[in-house]
mmCIF file of C-alpha atoms in Angstrom:
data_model
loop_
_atom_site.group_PDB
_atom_site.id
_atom_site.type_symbol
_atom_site.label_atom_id
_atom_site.label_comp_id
_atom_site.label_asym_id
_atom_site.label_seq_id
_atom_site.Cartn_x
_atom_site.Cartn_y
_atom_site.Cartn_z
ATOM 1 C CA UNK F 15 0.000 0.000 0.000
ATOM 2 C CA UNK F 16 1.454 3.534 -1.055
ATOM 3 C CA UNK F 17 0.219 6.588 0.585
ATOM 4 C CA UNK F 18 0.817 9.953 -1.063
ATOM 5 C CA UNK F 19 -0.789 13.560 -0.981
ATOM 6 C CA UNK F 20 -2.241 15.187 -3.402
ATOM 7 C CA UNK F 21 -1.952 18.544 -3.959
ATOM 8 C CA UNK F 22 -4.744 21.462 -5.046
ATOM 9 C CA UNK F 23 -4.235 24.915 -5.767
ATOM 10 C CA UNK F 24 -7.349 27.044 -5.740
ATOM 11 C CA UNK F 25 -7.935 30.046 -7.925
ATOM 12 C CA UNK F 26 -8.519 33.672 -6.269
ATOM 13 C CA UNK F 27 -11.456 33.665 -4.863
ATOM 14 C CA UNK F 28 -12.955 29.983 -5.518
ATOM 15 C CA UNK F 29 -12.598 27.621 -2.458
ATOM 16 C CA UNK F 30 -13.723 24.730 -5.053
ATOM 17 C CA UNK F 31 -12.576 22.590 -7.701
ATOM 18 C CA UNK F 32 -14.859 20.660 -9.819
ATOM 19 C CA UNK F 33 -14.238 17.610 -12.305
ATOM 20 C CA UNK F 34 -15.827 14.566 -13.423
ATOM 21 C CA UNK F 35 -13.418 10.866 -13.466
ATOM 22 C CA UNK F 36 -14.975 7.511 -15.303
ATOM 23 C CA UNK F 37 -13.547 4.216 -14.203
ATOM 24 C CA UNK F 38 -12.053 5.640 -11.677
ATOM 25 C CA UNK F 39 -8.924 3.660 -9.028
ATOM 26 C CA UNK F 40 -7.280 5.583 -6.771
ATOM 27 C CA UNK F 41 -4.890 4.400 -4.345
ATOM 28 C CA UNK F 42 -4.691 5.393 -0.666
ATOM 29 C CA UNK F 43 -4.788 8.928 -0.644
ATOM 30 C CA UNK F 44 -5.205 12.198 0.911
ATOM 31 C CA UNK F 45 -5.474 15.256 0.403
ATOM 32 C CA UNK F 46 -5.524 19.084 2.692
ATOM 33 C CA UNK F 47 -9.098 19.644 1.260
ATOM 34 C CA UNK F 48 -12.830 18.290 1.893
ATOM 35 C CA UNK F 49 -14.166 16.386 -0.769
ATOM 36 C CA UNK F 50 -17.305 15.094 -2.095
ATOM 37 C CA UNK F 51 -17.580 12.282 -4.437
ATOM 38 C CA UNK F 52 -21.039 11.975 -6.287
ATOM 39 C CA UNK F 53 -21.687 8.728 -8.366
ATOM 40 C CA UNK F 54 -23.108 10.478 -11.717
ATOM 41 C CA UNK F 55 -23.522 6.860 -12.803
ATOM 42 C CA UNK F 56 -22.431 2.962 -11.926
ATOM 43 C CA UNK F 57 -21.073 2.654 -8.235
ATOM 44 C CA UNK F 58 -17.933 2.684 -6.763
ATOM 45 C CA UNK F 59 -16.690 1.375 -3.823
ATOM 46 C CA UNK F 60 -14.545 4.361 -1.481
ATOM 47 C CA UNK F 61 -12.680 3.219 1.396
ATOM 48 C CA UNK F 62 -12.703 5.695 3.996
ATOM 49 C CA UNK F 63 -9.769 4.577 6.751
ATOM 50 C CA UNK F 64 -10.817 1.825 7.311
ATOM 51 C CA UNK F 65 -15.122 1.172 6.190
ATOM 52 C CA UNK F 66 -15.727 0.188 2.590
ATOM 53 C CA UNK F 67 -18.869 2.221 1.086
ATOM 54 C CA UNK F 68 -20.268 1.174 -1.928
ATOM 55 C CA UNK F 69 -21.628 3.958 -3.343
ATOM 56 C CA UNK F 70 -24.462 3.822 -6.564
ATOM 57 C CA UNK F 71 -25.794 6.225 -9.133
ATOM 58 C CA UNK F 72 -26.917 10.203 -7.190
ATOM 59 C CA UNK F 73 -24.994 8.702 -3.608
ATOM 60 C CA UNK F 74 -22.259 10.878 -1.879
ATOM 61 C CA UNK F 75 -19.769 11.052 0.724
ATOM 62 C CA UNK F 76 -17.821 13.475 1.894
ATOM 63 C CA UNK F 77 -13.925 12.876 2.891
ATOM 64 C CA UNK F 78 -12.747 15.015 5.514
ATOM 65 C CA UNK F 79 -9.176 17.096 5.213
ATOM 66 C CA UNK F 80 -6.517 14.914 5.524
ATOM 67 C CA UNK F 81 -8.739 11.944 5.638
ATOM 68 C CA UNK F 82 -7.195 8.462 4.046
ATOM 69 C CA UNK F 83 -9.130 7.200 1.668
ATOM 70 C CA UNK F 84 -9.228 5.352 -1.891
ATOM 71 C CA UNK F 85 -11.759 4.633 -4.528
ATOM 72 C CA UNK F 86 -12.212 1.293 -5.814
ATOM 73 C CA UNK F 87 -13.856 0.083 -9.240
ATOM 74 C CA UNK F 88 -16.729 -2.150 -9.218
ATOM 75 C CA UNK F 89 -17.955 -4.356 -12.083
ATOM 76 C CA UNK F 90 -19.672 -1.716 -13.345
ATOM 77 C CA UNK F 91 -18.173 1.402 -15.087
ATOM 78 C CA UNK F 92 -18.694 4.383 -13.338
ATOM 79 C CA UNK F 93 -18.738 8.509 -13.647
ATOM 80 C CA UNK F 94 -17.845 10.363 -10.801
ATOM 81 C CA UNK F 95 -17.962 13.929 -9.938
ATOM 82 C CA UNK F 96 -14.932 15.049 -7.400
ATOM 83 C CA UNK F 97 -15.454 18.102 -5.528
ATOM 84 C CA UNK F 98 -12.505 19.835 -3.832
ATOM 85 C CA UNK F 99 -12.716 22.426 -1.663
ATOM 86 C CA UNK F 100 -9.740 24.085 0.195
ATOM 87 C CA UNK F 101 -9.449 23.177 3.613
ATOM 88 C CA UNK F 102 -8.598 26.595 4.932
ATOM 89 C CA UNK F 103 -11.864 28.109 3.587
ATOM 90 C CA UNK F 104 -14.010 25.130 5.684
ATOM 91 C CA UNK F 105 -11.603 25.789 8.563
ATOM 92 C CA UNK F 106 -12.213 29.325 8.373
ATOM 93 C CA UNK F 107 -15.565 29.049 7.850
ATOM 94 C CA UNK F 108 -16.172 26.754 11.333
ATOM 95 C CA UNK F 109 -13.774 28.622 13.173
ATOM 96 C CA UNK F 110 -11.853 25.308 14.120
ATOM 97 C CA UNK F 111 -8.469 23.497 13.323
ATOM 98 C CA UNK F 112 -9.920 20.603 13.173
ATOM 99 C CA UNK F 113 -13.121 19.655 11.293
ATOM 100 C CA UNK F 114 -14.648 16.422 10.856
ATOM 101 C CA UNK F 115 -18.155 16.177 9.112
ATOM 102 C CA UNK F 116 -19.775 12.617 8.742
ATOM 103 C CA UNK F 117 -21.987 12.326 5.550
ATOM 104 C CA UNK F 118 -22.766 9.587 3.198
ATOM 105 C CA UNK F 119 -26.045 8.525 1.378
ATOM 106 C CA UNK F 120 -25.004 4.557 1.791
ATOM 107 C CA UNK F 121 -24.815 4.343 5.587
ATOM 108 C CA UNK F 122 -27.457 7.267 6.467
ATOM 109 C CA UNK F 123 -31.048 8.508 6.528
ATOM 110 C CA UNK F 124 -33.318 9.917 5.528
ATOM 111 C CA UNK F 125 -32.938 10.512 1.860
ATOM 112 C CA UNK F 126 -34.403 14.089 2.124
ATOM 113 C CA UNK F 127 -31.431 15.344 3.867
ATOM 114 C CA UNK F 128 -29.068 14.005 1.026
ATOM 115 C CA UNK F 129 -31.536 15.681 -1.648
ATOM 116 C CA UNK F 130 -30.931 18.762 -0.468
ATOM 117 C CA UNK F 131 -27.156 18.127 -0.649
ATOM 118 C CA UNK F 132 -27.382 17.110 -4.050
ATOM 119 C CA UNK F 133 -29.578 20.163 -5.093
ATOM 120 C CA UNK F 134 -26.550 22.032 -3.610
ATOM 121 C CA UNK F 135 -23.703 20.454 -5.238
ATOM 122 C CA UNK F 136 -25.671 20.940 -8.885
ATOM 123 C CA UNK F 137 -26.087 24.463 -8.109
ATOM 124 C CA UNK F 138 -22.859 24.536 -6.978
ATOM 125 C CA UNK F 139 -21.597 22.819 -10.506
ATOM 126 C CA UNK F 140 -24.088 25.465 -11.913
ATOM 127 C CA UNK F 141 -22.042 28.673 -10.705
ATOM 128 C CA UNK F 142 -18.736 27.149 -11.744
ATOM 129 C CA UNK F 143 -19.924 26.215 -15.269
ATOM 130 C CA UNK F 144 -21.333 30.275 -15.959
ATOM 131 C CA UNK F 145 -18.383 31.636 -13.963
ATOM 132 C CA UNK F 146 -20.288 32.862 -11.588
ATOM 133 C CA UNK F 147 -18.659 34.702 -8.422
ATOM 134 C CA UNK F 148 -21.477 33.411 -5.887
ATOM 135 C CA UNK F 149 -20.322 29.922 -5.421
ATOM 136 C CA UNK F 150 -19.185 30.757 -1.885
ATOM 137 C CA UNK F 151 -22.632 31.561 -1.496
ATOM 138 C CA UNK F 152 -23.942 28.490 -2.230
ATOM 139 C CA UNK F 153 -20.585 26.483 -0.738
ATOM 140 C CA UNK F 154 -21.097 27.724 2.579
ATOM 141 C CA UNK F 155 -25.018 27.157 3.426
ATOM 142 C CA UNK F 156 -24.543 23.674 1.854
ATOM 143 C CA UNK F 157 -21.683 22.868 4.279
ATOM 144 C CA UNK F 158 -23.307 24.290 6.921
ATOM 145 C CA UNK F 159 -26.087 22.131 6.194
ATOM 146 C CA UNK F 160 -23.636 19.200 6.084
ATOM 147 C CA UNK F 161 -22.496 19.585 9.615
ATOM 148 C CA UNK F 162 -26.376 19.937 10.991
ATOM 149 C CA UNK F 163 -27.049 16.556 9.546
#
């Protein structure tokens, strides 16, 4: 097993970084930013230390900063979106050094709580794809929301 950083640099002004992955493997990983992984379609399994999560089509989880974790194919092939959003903005934002948020549609309920999430992260995709300078407005309520739930 090989465990290595990755490395993000934000633009000026945008605390996120958006892309989409398909047949995704990643080895054991981590990274100083929060990150959500959507399923856009297939699964995926995520290992996240040390619980497996298979994740399907519309399910989430969020990775904390500086959290171990890998993604695993399944049989199936898969699309992912990766969100990436700097860890000093969340830090900032809670007003702590350490932040740990637990949220994933395959071990929790109720669903409602994850659709407004998702509604979230495509708005969020939204304001990145027109260049739009309100993301943080979006980014924060939706991690705020994350951290209620």
């Amino acid at each position: 097993m090989y465990l290595r950083p990755e490395v993000f640099e934000f633009k000026k002004n945008m605390p996120v970084i958006a892309y989409v992955a398909s047949g995704c493997l990643y080895p054991y990983h981590w990274h100083n930013t929060l990150e959500i992984i959507r399923v856009l379609s297939g699964s995926v399994n995520i290992v996240i230390g040390d619980e497996e999560l298979k994740l399907s089509k519309n399910d989430f989880a969020v990775v904390n900063i500086d959290e171990p974790h890998r993604v695993l194919r399944t049989v199936e092939d898969n699309k992912l979106l990766f969100l990436q959003i700097d860890g000093d903005y969340c830090k900032a934002l809670f007003e702590n050094e350490f932040l740990f948020l637990y949220c994933c549609t395959a071990c929790q309920n109720p669903r409602e709580e994850f659709d407004t999430v998702n509604g979230y992260i495509k708005d969020i995709i939204h304001a990145i794809d027109e260049n739009k300078g309100c993301v943080t407005e979006i980014l924060e309520p939706m991690l705020r929301y994350i951290s209620y739930n």
